[in-house]
XYZ file of C-alpha atoms in Angstrom:
783
model
C -31.633 -15.758 0.322
C -28.846 -17.927 1.623
C -26.300 -16.684 -0.952
C -26.911 -12.979 -0.578
C -24.155 -12.427 1.969
C -21.628 -12.809 -0.850
C -23.059 -10.511 -3.473
C -21.651 -10.422 -7.004
C -18.853 -8.028 -7.848
C -20.179 -4.945 -9.640
C -19.108 -5.420 -13.232
C -21.152 -2.900 -15.158
C -21.518 0.850 -15.187
C -24.885 0.718 -13.454
C -23.402 -1.086 -10.453
C -20.482 1.316 -10.190
C -22.865 4.231 -10.439
C -24.788 2.716 -7.520
C -21.595 2.677 -5.454
C -20.895 6.304 -6.298
C -24.467 7.245 -5.431
C -24.254 5.497 -2.059
C -20.932 7.164 -1.275
C -22.206 10.618 -2.212
C -25.466 10.078 -0.368
C -23.634 8.981 2.769
C -21.168 11.871 2.606
C -23.991 14.397 2.194
C -26.110 12.927 4.990
C -23.153 12.746 7.382
C -22.196 16.323 6.621
C -25.737 17.624 7.166
C -27.006 15.508 10.036
C -24.226 13.874 12.038
C -22.234 16.451 13.954
C -19.392 14.902 15.910
C -20.097 17.159 18.879
C -23.415 15.340 19.529
C -21.445 12.376 20.863
C -20.764 14.119 24.153
C -24.479 14.218 24.936
C -24.913 10.565 23.941
C -22.176 9.245 26.247
C -23.688 6.984 28.862
C -27.205 7.607 27.498
C -29.667 4.866 26.680
C -29.783 4.325 23.833
C -26.248 5.434 23.030
C -27.331 6.358 19.509
C -30.101 8.398 17.927
C -33.043 6.155 16.940
C -34.528 8.866 14.739
C -31.308 9.296 12.791
C -30.983 5.524 12.458
C -34.476 5.417 10.957
C -33.444 8.067 8.449
C -30.399 5.995 7.490
C -32.645 2.993 6.972
C -34.917 5.092 4.771
C -31.864 5.816 2.632
C -31.521 2.075 2.147
C -28.272 1.580 4.070
C -29.503 -1.222 6.312
C -30.647 -3.096 3.206
C -27.385 -2.931 1.256
C -26.592 -6.617 1.842
C -30.151 -7.902 1.825
C -31.509 -9.472 -1.371
C -33.852 -7.420 -3.503
C -36.628 -9.949 -2.875
C -36.486 -8.997 0.797
C -36.603 -5.279 0.061
C -32.846 -4.788 0.047
C -30.378 -3.564 -2.541
C -28.619 -6.900 -3.119
C -25.161 -5.310 -3.139
C -21.942 -6.457 -1.539
C -19.013 -5.507 0.641
C -17.883 -2.600 -1.540
C -21.219 -0.859 -1.062
C -21.109 -1.444 2.687
C -17.573 -0.074 2.770
C -18.565 3.077 0.880
C -21.184 3.975 3.497
C -19.255 2.899 6.594
C -16.207 4.921 5.552
C -18.315 8.084 5.601
C -19.879 7.142 8.935
C -16.395 6.723 10.380
C -15.493 10.291 9.485
C -18.240 11.541 11.812
C -17.925 8.778 14.454
C -21.574 7.798 13.976
C -22.601 5.485 16.878
C -25.740 4.341 15.051
C -25.809 0.531 14.606
C -24.883 0.312 10.920
C -22.105 -2.217 11.551
C -23.864 -4.115 14.344
C -27.385 -4.317 12.889
C -27.217 -3.053 9.291
C -24.298 -5.342 8.474
C -23.905 -8.085 11.101
C -27.577 -8.860 11.696
C -28.592 -8.347 8.052
C -25.790 -10.617 6.809
C -26.777 -13.328 9.259
C -30.506 -13.104 8.556
C -29.925 -13.005 4.794
C -28.060 -16.307 5.053
C -30.853 -17.994 7.061
C -33.597 -19.604 4.988
C -36.569 -19.561 7.348
C -39.846 -17.683 7.495
C -38.909 -16.108 10.831
C -35.599 -14.880 9.422
C -37.374 -13.407 6.403
C -39.803 -11.491 8.615
C -37.111 -10.241 10.954
C -34.943 -9.136 8.046
C -37.662 -6.854 6.741
C -37.982 -5.158 10.144
C -34.236 -4.650 10.460
C -34.023 -3.166 6.957
C -36.800 -0.670 7.671
C -35.274 0.215 11.036
C -38.222 -0.794 13.227
C -36.130 -3.504 14.857
C -32.483 -3.296 15.901
C -30.720 -6.620 16.397
C -27.110 -7.465 17.212
C -25.187 -10.715 16.871
C -22.842 -12.536 19.208
C -19.804 -12.591 16.914
C -16.775 -12.622 19.235
C -14.557 -15.694 18.850
C -12.893 -17.466 21.768
C -9.435 -16.486 20.503
C -10.318 -12.792 20.805
C -10.370 -12.906 24.603
C -7.231 -12.485 26.695
C -8.740 -14.402 29.605
C -11.057 -17.420 29.527
C -13.810 -16.981 26.973
C -17.461 -17.455 28.015
C -18.584 -21.040 27.680
C -21.187 -20.341 24.996
C -24.891 -21.197 24.906
C -26.465 -24.615 24.604
C -30.034 -25.269 23.484
C -32.127 -28.311 24.433
C -35.579 -29.358 23.321
C -38.447 -28.755 25.749
C -42.238 -28.688 25.258
C -42.121 -28.129 21.522
C -39.576 -25.329 21.811
C -36.081 -24.911 23.186
C -34.393 -23.849 26.413
C -31.174 -21.799 26.274
C -28.501 -21.939 28.920
C -25.033 -20.349 28.987
C -23.473 -17.012 28.217
C -21.726 -15.021 25.500
C -19.658 -11.888 25.882
C -18.964 -8.627 24.108
C -22.347 -7.904 22.557
C -22.173 -4.276 21.402
C -25.064 -1.934 22.238
C -26.736 -4.874 23.986
C -28.744 -2.726 26.416
C -30.004 -0.491 23.590
C -31.340 -3.006 21.054
C -34.527 -4.994 20.590
C -33.095 -8.478 20.380
C -30.232 -10.803 19.639
C -29.069 -13.322 17.091
C -27.130 -15.998 18.963
C -24.980 -18.854 17.767
C -25.735 -21.856 19.978
C -25.063 -25.572 20.141
C -28.193 -27.637 19.462
C -28.044 -31.437 19.338
C -24.253 -31.263 18.891
C -24.422 -28.970 15.896
C -24.296 -25.236 15.307
C -27.530 -23.266 15.231
C -28.589 -19.624 14.974
C -31.469 -18.557 17.211
C -33.174 -15.269 17.922
C -34.544 -13.963 21.182
C -35.924 -10.686 22.456
C -33.986 -8.542 24.894
C -36.754 -8.703 27.514
C -37.355 -12.461 27.407
C -37.550 -14.121 30.838
C -34.273 -15.580 32.090
C -32.020 -13.378 29.937
C -29.716 -10.999 31.796
C -27.212 -8.472 30.586
C -24.074 -7.450 32.476
C -23.047 -4.223 30.788
C -19.637 -2.582 30.837
C -18.852 0.982 29.819
C -16.476 1.400 26.894
C -14.021 4.163 26.065
C -16.335 5.826 23.520
C -19.318 6.132 25.896
C -21.177 3.110 24.541
C -21.579 -0.226 26.285
C -20.995 -3.879 25.584
C -22.489 -6.669 27.639
C -22.165 -10.263 28.614
C -25.448 -11.997 27.872
C -26.445 -14.846 30.204
C -29.285 -17.266 29.521
C -30.720 -19.072 32.518
C -33.368 -21.392 31.156
C -34.533 -18.946 28.490
C -37.464 -20.461 26.609
C -37.805 -19.821 22.871
C -40.283 -21.113 20.325
C -39.320 -23.684 17.718
C -39.487 -21.110 14.922
C -36.876 -19.013 16.736
C -34.264 -21.422 15.369
C -33.276 -19.666 12.140
C -30.635 -22.074 10.790
C -28.885 -25.294 11.792
C -25.745 -27.170 10.843
C -23.767 -25.951 7.842
C -26.277 -23.193 7.122
C -25.846 -21.790 10.636
C -22.051 -21.927 10.373
C -22.185 -20.168 7.010
C -24.446 -17.449 8.419
C -22.088 -16.870 11.333
C -19.043 -16.662 9.030
C -20.790 -14.177 6.741
C -21.782 -11.950 9.659
C -18.309 -12.041 11.178
C -16.336 -11.334 8.018
C -18.651 -8.623 6.745
C -18.668 -6.950 10.174
C -14.883 -6.947 10.095
C -14.860 -5.337 6.665
C -17.469 -2.770 7.674
C -15.514 -1.954 10.819
C -12.273 -1.627 8.828
C -13.958 0.755 6.370
C -15.351 2.802 9.265
C -11.880 3.037 10.797
C -10.367 4.191 7.503
C -12.870 7.046 7.463
C -12.126 7.771 11.126
C -8.381 7.830 10.417
C -8.823 10.105 7.396
C -10.879 12.628 9.342
C -8.688 12.822 12.450
C -5.662 13.097 10.183
C -7.264 16.028 8.348
C -8.082 17.683 11.694
C -4.494 17.250 12.835
C -2.981 18.626 9.625
C -5.211 21.711 9.889
C -3.958 22.186 13.448
C -0.321 21.891 12.371
C -0.909 24.542 9.723
C -2.433 27.074 12.123
C -1.041 26.493 15.642
C 1.738 28.996 16.350
C 4.771 28.408 18.568
C 8.079 30.290 18.584
C 6.529 32.747 16.164
C 5.763 30.245 13.401
C 3.274 27.456 12.607
C 4.288 24.220 14.318
C 3.719 22.456 10.999
C 6.878 24.149 9.720
C 9.027 22.101 12.123
C 10.619 19.242 10.208
C 10.287 16.764 13.094
C 6.519 17.253 13.111
C 6.332 17.258 9.321
C 8.039 13.870 9.104
C 5.813 12.479 11.844
C 2.773 13.714 9.933
C 4.061 12.109 6.719
C 4.435 8.744 8.468
C 0.806 9.024 9.567
C -0.179 9.911 6.002
C 1.577 6.769 4.778
C -0.388 4.660 7.269
C -3.629 6.294 6.165
C -2.863 5.702 2.488
C -1.867 2.078 3.109
C -5.035 1.400 5.072
C -7.228 2.928 2.369
C -5.505 0.920 -0.383
C -5.656 -2.344 1.569
C -9.285 -1.950 2.602
C -10.387 -0.995 -0.914
C -8.593 -4.041 -2.301
C -10.029 -6.290 0.420
C -13.580 -5.160 -0.333
C -13.108 -5.980 -4.009
C -11.456 -9.302 -3.204
C -14.233 -10.255 -0.807
C -16.933 -9.621 -3.372
C -15.008 -11.624 -5.958
C -13.945 -14.448 -3.622
C -15.062 -17.964 -4.397
C -14.384 -19.608 -1.044
C -14.413 -18.972 2.698
C -10.623 -18.881 2.956
C -10.316 -16.049 0.437
C -13.074 -14.098 2.186
C -11.443 -14.611 5.583
C -8.104 -13.464 4.210
C -9.622 -10.309 2.743
C -11.508 -9.439 5.943
C -8.532 -10.031 8.221
C -6.140 -8.068 6.006
C -8.534 -5.128 6.069
C -9.111 -5.237 9.817
C -5.419 -5.710 10.612
C -4.248 -2.703 8.620
C -7.204 -0.498 9.607
C -6.559 -1.250 13.286
C -2.900 -0.339 12.905
C -3.562 2.900 11.038
C -6.494 4.185 13.074
C -4.808 3.596 16.420
C -1.479 5.074 15.323
C -3.043 8.170 13.793
C -5.424 8.715 16.719
C -2.676 8.352 19.331
C -0.341 10.668 17.467
C -3.138 13.182 16.902
C -3.318 13.685 20.669
C 0.464 14.158 20.822
C 0.559 16.580 17.889
C -2.227 18.663 19.427
C -0.252 18.979 22.655
C -2.054 19.675 25.915
C -5.349 20.620 24.273
C -5.442 17.175 22.672
C -5.822 15.587 26.107
C -8.891 17.647 26.974
C -12.480 16.650 26.335
C -13.221 19.897 24.575
C -10.926 18.798 21.729
C -12.548 16.370 19.298
C -9.419 14.258 18.824
C -10.186 12.445 22.081
C -13.536 11.349 20.663
C -11.750 9.827 17.669
C -9.147 8.088 19.825
C -11.765 6.542 22.098
C -13.860 5.323 19.185
C -10.763 3.867 17.503
C -9.896 1.978 20.702
C -13.340 0.389 20.816
C -13.475 -0.652 17.179
C -9.878 -1.888 17.094
C -10.716 -4.300 19.925
C -14.033 -5.432 18.403
C -14.208 -8.132 15.701
C -10.567 -9.023 16.381
C -7.667 -6.800 17.403
C -4.358 -6.567 15.574
C -2.637 -9.576 17.243
C -5.728 -11.708 16.647
C -5.753 -10.978 12.927
C -1.979 -11.304 12.745
C -2.241 -14.853 14.111
C -5.151 -15.598 11.803
C -3.313 -14.292 8.758
C -0.152 -16.258 9.542
C -1.806 -19.282 7.950
C -3.960 -17.479 5.428
C -1.035 -15.729 3.679
C 1.286 -18.730 3.803
C 2.949 -19.305 0.444
C 1.071 -16.449 -1.216
C 4.260 -14.542 -2.030
C 6.231 -17.350 -3.627
C 7.654 -16.964 -7.114
C 4.850 -18.030 -9.462
C 7.066 -19.754 -11.989
C 4.253 -21.569 -13.714
C 3.607 -21.019 -17.404
C 0.361 -19.899 -18.958
C -1.172 -22.375 -21.361
C -1.312 -21.522 -25.077
C 1.021 -18.541 -25.006
C 0.435 -16.557 -28.204
C 3.249 -15.618 -30.556
C 4.714 -12.146 -30.466
C 3.297 -9.943 -33.222
C 5.565 -10.050 -36.258
C 4.918 -6.383 -37.016
C 5.741 -5.249 -33.488
C 2.223 -3.887 -32.981
C 1.919 -4.723 -29.282
C -1.284 -2.750 -28.818
C -3.060 -5.428 -30.840
C -2.802 -8.001 -28.037
C -4.260 -7.973 -24.530
C -2.222 -7.238 -21.412
C -2.332 -10.786 -20.059
C -1.276 -12.277 -23.408
C 1.559 -9.755 -23.464
C 2.590 -10.798 -19.949
C 2.643 -14.458 -21.003
C 4.797 -13.701 -24.081
C 7.308 -11.647 -22.101
C 7.437 -14.145 -19.242
C 8.057 -17.093 -21.535
C 10.877 -15.304 -23.374
C 12.612 -14.079 -20.214
C 12.477 -17.546 -18.645
C 13.864 -19.152 -21.791
C 16.555 -16.610 -22.650
C 17.927 -15.021 -19.481
C 20.965 -16.877 -18.018
C 19.882 -18.860 -14.962
C 23.131 -18.192 -13.106
C 22.544 -14.433 -13.321
C 19.110 -14.395 -11.684
C 18.806 -12.144 -8.615
C 22.425 -10.934 -8.667
C 23.844 -10.010 -5.272
C 25.214 -6.721 -6.672
C 24.691 -4.439 -9.655
C 26.220 -6.214 -12.732
C 29.085 -4.525 -14.525
C 28.776 -3.827 -18.270
C 31.082 -6.683 -19.275
C 28.900 -9.131 -17.330
C 25.512 -7.952 -18.541
C 26.472 -6.859 -22.074
C 25.480 -10.181 -23.743
C 21.998 -9.877 -22.288
C 21.696 -6.231 -23.348
C 22.677 -7.139 -26.896
C 20.235 -10.058 -26.941
C 17.450 -7.656 -25.940
C 18.632 -5.290 -28.669
C 18.490 -7.993 -31.333
C 15.016 -8.968 -30.114
C 13.918 -5.345 -30.400
C 13.096 -5.264 -26.682
C 15.899 -3.187 -25.238
C 13.852 0.051 -25.199
C 10.303 -0.960 -24.193
C 9.163 2.606 -23.444
C 10.496 4.253 -26.599
C 8.134 4.864 -29.502
C 8.434 2.358 -32.318
C 9.535 5.046 -34.782
C 12.639 5.579 -32.640
C 13.493 1.889 -32.387
C 11.552 1.049 -29.254
C 8.701 -1.349 -28.524
C 6.181 1.468 -28.278
C 4.494 -0.053 -25.240
C 1.479 1.521 -23.627
C 1.872 2.476 -19.929
C 0.113 -0.711 -18.812
C 2.318 -2.975 -20.948
C 5.466 -1.125 -19.916
C 4.566 -1.794 -16.296
C 4.066 -5.484 -17.091
C 7.421 -5.635 -18.864
C 9.228 -4.190 -15.856
C 7.298 -6.371 -13.397
C 8.264 -9.481 -15.327
C 11.931 -8.445 -15.389
C 11.857 -8.037 -11.630
C 9.897 -11.224 -11.082
C 12.518 -13.292 -12.941
C 15.382 -11.557 -11.138
C 16.924 -10.027 -14.253
C 20.012 -7.975 -13.453
C 19.882 -4.293 -14.276
C 22.305 -3.271 -16.989
C 23.878 0.217 -17.086
C 20.651 1.478 -18.623
C 20.674 5.238 -18.126
C 20.749 5.642 -21.894
C 17.557 3.637 -22.235
C 15.760 4.902 -19.134
C 16.793 8.540 -19.069
C 18.648 9.855 -22.119
C 16.457 8.290 -24.795
C 13.099 9.488 -23.397
C 14.674 12.864 -22.702
C 15.881 13.332 -26.279
C 12.638 12.014 -27.754
C 10.697 14.621 -25.810
C 13.111 17.564 -25.499
C 15.978 16.921 -27.951
C 16.515 18.127 -31.483
C 16.214 15.916 -34.565
C 20.018 16.019 -34.884
C 20.473 14.892 -31.280
C 18.039 12.017 -31.731
C 19.755 10.865 -34.928
C 23.189 11.094 -33.322
C 22.537 9.350 -29.981
C 19.493 7.036 -30.103
C 20.839 4.371 -32.535
C 24.079 3.970 -30.568
C 22.156 3.610 -27.291
C 19.993 0.869 -28.790
C 23.044 -0.939 -30.175
C 24.927 -0.810 -26.867
C 27.740 1.153 -28.502
C 27.447 4.085 -26.092
C 26.806 3.586 -22.382
C 25.512 6.409 -20.249
C 25.792 7.415 -16.587
C 24.011 10.123 -14.608
C 25.786 13.269 -13.421
C 23.408 14.796 -10.880
C 24.694 14.572 -7.298
C 27.690 16.501 -6.002
C 29.604 16.389 -2.697
C 27.445 19.214 -1.299
C 24.392 18.744 -3.493
C 22.894 15.320 -2.982
C 19.337 15.507 -1.734
C 19.579 19.305 -2.132
C 20.313 18.906 -5.813
C 19.324 22.468 -6.727
C 22.378 23.782 -4.855
C 24.809 22.127 -7.287
C 28.051 24.001 -8.053
C 29.221 22.417 -11.324
C 29.349 25.331 -13.762
C 29.041 25.564 -17.546
C 30.298 28.794 -19.138
C 29.688 29.604 -22.820
C 32.774 29.910 -24.992
C 31.914 30.469 -28.645
C 30.029 27.454 -29.936
C 31.004 25.430 -26.858
C 30.479 25.333 -23.094
C 33.360 24.841 -20.680
C 32.331 22.745 -17.713
C 34.075 22.590 -14.343
C 32.945 20.729 -11.288
C 32.623 17.397 -9.573
C 29.902 14.753 -9.641
C 29.577 11.918 -7.152
C 27.544 8.758 -6.547
C 27.648 8.290 -10.316
C 26.626 4.675 -10.788
C 29.029 2.596 -12.915
C 30.659 5.648 -14.456
C 33.790 3.549 -14.973
C 31.843 1.533 -17.592
C 30.241 4.532 -19.283
C 31.237 6.298 -22.467
C 28.970 9.320 -21.903
C 27.313 11.199 -19.050
C 24.229 13.374 -18.928
C 24.927 16.190 -16.538
C 23.260 19.061 -14.730
C 25.363 22.205 -14.585
C 24.742 25.780 -13.481
C 24.471 28.288 -16.316
C 22.973 31.210 -14.393
C 23.708 32.272 -10.808
C 20.953 34.877 -10.500
C 17.390 34.199 -9.410
C 16.184 30.954 -7.876
C 18.688 28.105 -7.754
C 16.439 25.837 -9.827
C 16.107 28.435 -12.583
C 19.785 28.541 -13.493
C 20.449 24.871 -14.293
C 20.943 23.331 -17.741
C 21.123 19.778 -19.067
C 24.210 18.650 -21.016
C 25.411 15.514 -22.818
C 29.111 14.865 -22.225
C 31.524 12.521 -23.995
C 33.699 11.102 -21.215
C 36.565 10.144 -23.544
C 38.272 13.541 -23.595
C 40.853 15.531 -21.663
C 39.745 16.933 -18.323
C 37.540 13.975 -17.333
C 38.743 11.909 -14.369
C 36.724 8.986 -13.002
C 37.502 7.556 -9.562
C 35.547 4.477 -8.402
C 34.211 4.524 -4.834
C 34.323 1.293 -2.878
C 31.086 0.717 -0.961
C 30.621 -1.005 2.417
C 29.970 -4.314 0.667
C 33.358 -4.096 -1.058
C 32.005 -3.359 -4.536
C 32.880 -0.434 -6.788
C 29.370 0.525 -7.877
C 29.681 4.306 -7.563
C 32.193 6.797 -8.845
C 33.348 10.375 -8.537
C 33.656 12.219 -11.836
C 35.890 15.295 -12.000
C 35.333 17.769 -14.830
C 38.234 20.140 -15.374
C 37.751 22.559 -18.290
C 35.783 19.935 -20.188
C 34.609 21.329 -23.499
C 31.106 20.433 -24.663
C 29.656 21.526 -28.031
C 26.640 23.805 -27.756
C 24.570 21.242 -29.647
C 24.941 18.946 -26.592
C 22.663 21.232 -24.583
C 19.230 19.614 -24.199
C 15.943 21.453 -23.770
C 17.181 24.998 -23.869
C 19.376 27.103 -21.588
C 18.358 27.079 -17.873
C 15.669 24.440 -18.472
C 17.501 21.492 -16.927
C 15.751 21.431 -13.559
C 12.300 20.819 -15.009
C 13.640 17.924 -17.096
C 15.538 16.338 -14.198
C 12.582 16.568 -11.807
C 10.229 14.864 -14.259
C 12.678 11.973 -14.720
C 13.057 11.467 -10.951
C 9.305 11.492 -10.299
C 8.696 8.661 -12.771
C 11.643 6.746 -11.319
C 10.004 6.505 -7.894
C 7.273 4.095 -8.905
C 9.960 1.633 -10.008
C 12.038 2.117 -6.865
C 8.757 1.442 -5.044
C 8.109 -1.854 -6.816
C 7.291 -4.692 -4.382
C 9.434 -7.242 -6.246
C 12.626 -6.567 -4.296
C 10.853 -7.011 -0.971
C 9.016 -10.062 -2.272
C 12.289 -11.742 -3.188
C 13.842 -10.873 0.188
C 10.776 -12.293 1.912
C 11.004 -15.503 -0.113
C 14.623 -15.976 0.989
C 13.764 -15.144 4.595
C 10.919 -17.674 4.565
C 13.208 -20.316 3.082
C 15.746 -19.718 5.840
C 13.041 -19.755 8.531
C 11.500 -22.983 7.254
C 14.859 -24.747 6.953
C 15.784 -23.824 10.517
C 12.304 -24.234 12.088
C 12.432 -20.613 13.254
C 8.653 -20.231 13.225
C 8.487 -22.571 16.219
C 9.488 -19.419 18.088
C 6.238 -17.453 18.518
C 8.042 -14.105 18.695
C 9.867 -14.723 15.398
C 6.688 -16.007 13.738
C 4.844 -12.838 14.766
C 7.582 -10.599 13.326
C 7.673 -12.593 10.095
C 3.896 -12.357 9.722
C 4.012 -8.583 10.225
C 6.606 -8.289 7.472
C 4.555 -10.521 5.163
C 1.623 -8.193 5.660
C 3.812 -5.142 5.094
C 4.846 -6.632 1.738
C 1.247 -7.439 0.835
C 0.278 -3.887 1.724
C 3.141 -2.608 -0.423
C 1.598 -4.539 -3.317
C -1.759 -2.871 -2.658
C -0.411 0.678 -2.603
C 1.832 -0.054 -5.607
C -1.208 -1.114 -7.616
C -2.850 2.204 -6.776
C 0.006 4.116 -8.424
C 0.409 1.547 -11.184
C -3.206 2.176 -12.160
C -2.357 5.867 -12.612
C 0.545 4.948 -14.904
C -1.632 2.518 -16.855
C -4.123 5.294 -17.511
C -1.283 7.423 -18.887
C -1.743 10.053 -16.167
C 1.132 11.921 -14.493
C 2.234 10.809 -11.055
C 1.876 13.342 -8.265
C 4.159 14.024 -5.301
C 2.299 11.408 -3.260
C 4.201 8.699 -5.176
C 7.042 9.437 -2.758
C 5.209 7.426 -0.110
C 5.651 4.341 -2.292
C 9.410 4.765 -2.324
C 9.478 5.241 1.461
C 7.367 2.200 2.310
C 9.056 -0.058 -0.242
C 12.623 0.685 0.757
C 11.982 0.701 4.497
C 10.094 -2.584 4.259
C 13.038 -4.051 2.351
C 15.386 -2.808 5.081
C 13.301 -4.426 7.837
C 13.308 -7.724 5.953
C 17.079 -7.639 5.542
C 17.576 -6.911 9.229
C 15.380 -9.806 10.340
C 17.244 -12.054 7.901
C 20.529 -11.226 9.640
C 18.978 -12.032 13.017
C 17.549 -15.276 11.653
C 20.992 -16.317 10.419
C 22.248 -16.344 13.995
C 26.013 -16.806 14.261
C 26.298 -16.629 10.463
C 24.583 -13.228 10.305
C 27.742 -11.434 9.166
C 29.111 -14.097 6.808
C 29.589 -13.028 3.194
C 28.335 -15.034 0.231
C 25.720 -17.759 -0.072
C 25.240 -19.916 2.994
C 23.635 -23.309 3.365
C 20.932 -23.427 6.019
C 19.874 -27.071 6.120
C 19.576 -27.114 2.345
C 18.324 -23.546 1.850
C 20.845 -21.408 -0.047
C 20.631 -17.803 1.182
C 22.977 -14.848 0.686
C 22.150 -12.967 3.860
C 24.578 -10.082 3.608
C 23.785 -9.151 0.007
C 20.190 -8.399 0.999
C 21.381 -6.298 3.925
C 23.888 -4.362 1.827
C 21.427 -3.814 -1.025
C 18.896 -2.397 1.426
C 21.265 0.276 2.767
C 21.420 2.579 -0.295
C 17.805 1.887 -1.287
C 16.551 4.461 1.221
C 19.065 7.004 -0.136
C 19.123 6.852 -3.936
C 16.354 8.364 -6.027
C 16.125 11.056 -3.358
C 16.625 10.016 0.263
C 13.585 9.002 2.262
C 13.988 12.111 4.379
C 13.694 14.220 1.230
C 10.696 12.146 0.131
C 9.057 13.036 3.444
C 9.793 16.702 2.778
C 8.212 16.376 -0.672
C 5.018 14.907 0.786
C 4.902 17.443 3.612
C 5.081 20.311 1.152
C 3.443 18.944 -1.995
C 0.672 16.784 -0.514
C 0.004 17.917 3.053
C 0.636 21.594 2.240
C 2.427 22.141 5.524
C 4.113 25.534 5.861
C 7.795 26.045 5.140
C 10.357 26.769 7.816
């Protein structure tokens, strides 16, 4: 039984079906039997939970999820526990699933003694409720209790000392205590009513209690010692980490439910003659809460999988702390803001949001609060984000026939990584600004000769024909190696557009020259008064025989001064909805009427341009996708772009440079700086988790929904926070341009800061992304 606390990762369909069954069973039971309103009657009661309902949960097998099958359990792992606890969190169930069904069961399952075996069976069936003393000394703001010592006496043992923060202590049948016995760790059990044991209970915000347990010469039998030495330490670790994961899962469910309640309120509550959810200030606040909820769900799901797959205590501790840290942050933020968004009614007891806030406060403090797990993770995530420049052994050769689908994803990654590392110029890695065409052209042409310049294009059109999963790998490896981005609108936008919406003549005319680097494209979308509000564009295309005459102005056109052609949105119909009168054109820039004026940015670079179109004549066969169909095409291209803007690689690189600066200057000796750096490390890790969620959608070949906008928001705002801390860390050199030497660490501080400024603007500003989520995901009413 001693290994059951770390159950195997479900790897077959039967195991995954078991998880689905548990989740559905829990959701159905919670919906039918666990009304949130019952909590008001349970406040201050003894017990503070419903014993009958707990017995029913045990009958469903929940208390036996972690227990081995030989003991009557299910022999599953953290993912199964998380599936049930997440549903319990939605209804604020006070029943002791975390305390007894997880903590006590994990500890007993790791103890190899006859007494532990017997007690485990009773806990699984629900006839006995036990809780563990799991709080660590570092969790307490003041002096922690001194702990309990055991000494031999008359064939048994005598316990003396105290432990604090035992949840539900006055409502349970007994305790599992970690004690010191003969200078080594031990786990012992004792009944609640044993002579010499006293409980000093304190009321908690959610109406339950926690107690300090004091032993004054408590006598226990010899067989009450369930484990000693390394076995006892292992049992305690298992109980602690699994309780943290269960609590994190519960809080994700809690956060999801109170968020849903709040969104419903925003949709229906009327003020000033309209739903308050139509006010943009409240919409954006709601979107930020949605982002926290989504991050917490992604992190906790990943942590549960990682825990089940972990091969050592450090990996399990890292997974548990990451989950608890992010769940604490999300649940508390959403619960606090739910009160604010409900207004006065939210502060009354008749409104359920107060129940959720109080429960979140209790669970966020239990099993380690946010600062505790931040300090714990400071060491556990150290070095985890460094550039993994190692090479895979036995890298296979690239397929001679270009049939990439014939090799596995990891072999493909190894092939691409090896080639990039061997062929890309070392002095061009991680450029401080967007490379101009003359600088990056040799690399573009090398990719073209290799046949790799158009990874997403079908092979019959000259591309690599990569599947979604391999395309994602290709892009990730480019970013990992710091490969500069060429003027690639022809590859990224025009090619896919023509392959899907163009005519055979258009494909034959344009695709070969894009692949060969003979024609370079720029994007003509934004205008002086139509940036984020792109549908209001004024550039106009009027038919004139077999041509269109285009007049207007485009701005923020990246590297237009290096381009030979521009794809452009222009208005072809002024009636009806704005979006319905836009068409998509291909324009040769080398003709009369085209004027390009570079715009100098705040970093001193000329990355953007204005493009003036004065009576520019465009052949009718340069219209793509049909008249007035341009908006649909443009929107699809922008949606797919957001997963790449949301890639974690940019933030990972900024974090690597920040860590190098901090280490060289001993900045982490400052506790305040170390805490801020750790928070940013965790933000980047959480960005990776949510990115993988959307990457999985791409890998499956499914369309991305409007919720992908949250990825762009979190990625770019995390990058901005990193760049700002880097400037602070640089001290007096925080505004110095170019690479600086910080005790041997070469860091270009200002380039990171400048690169972060437009990141929250391009691809649709983050404010617009919040509008997209408010409307397309949260279904909040319009103004």
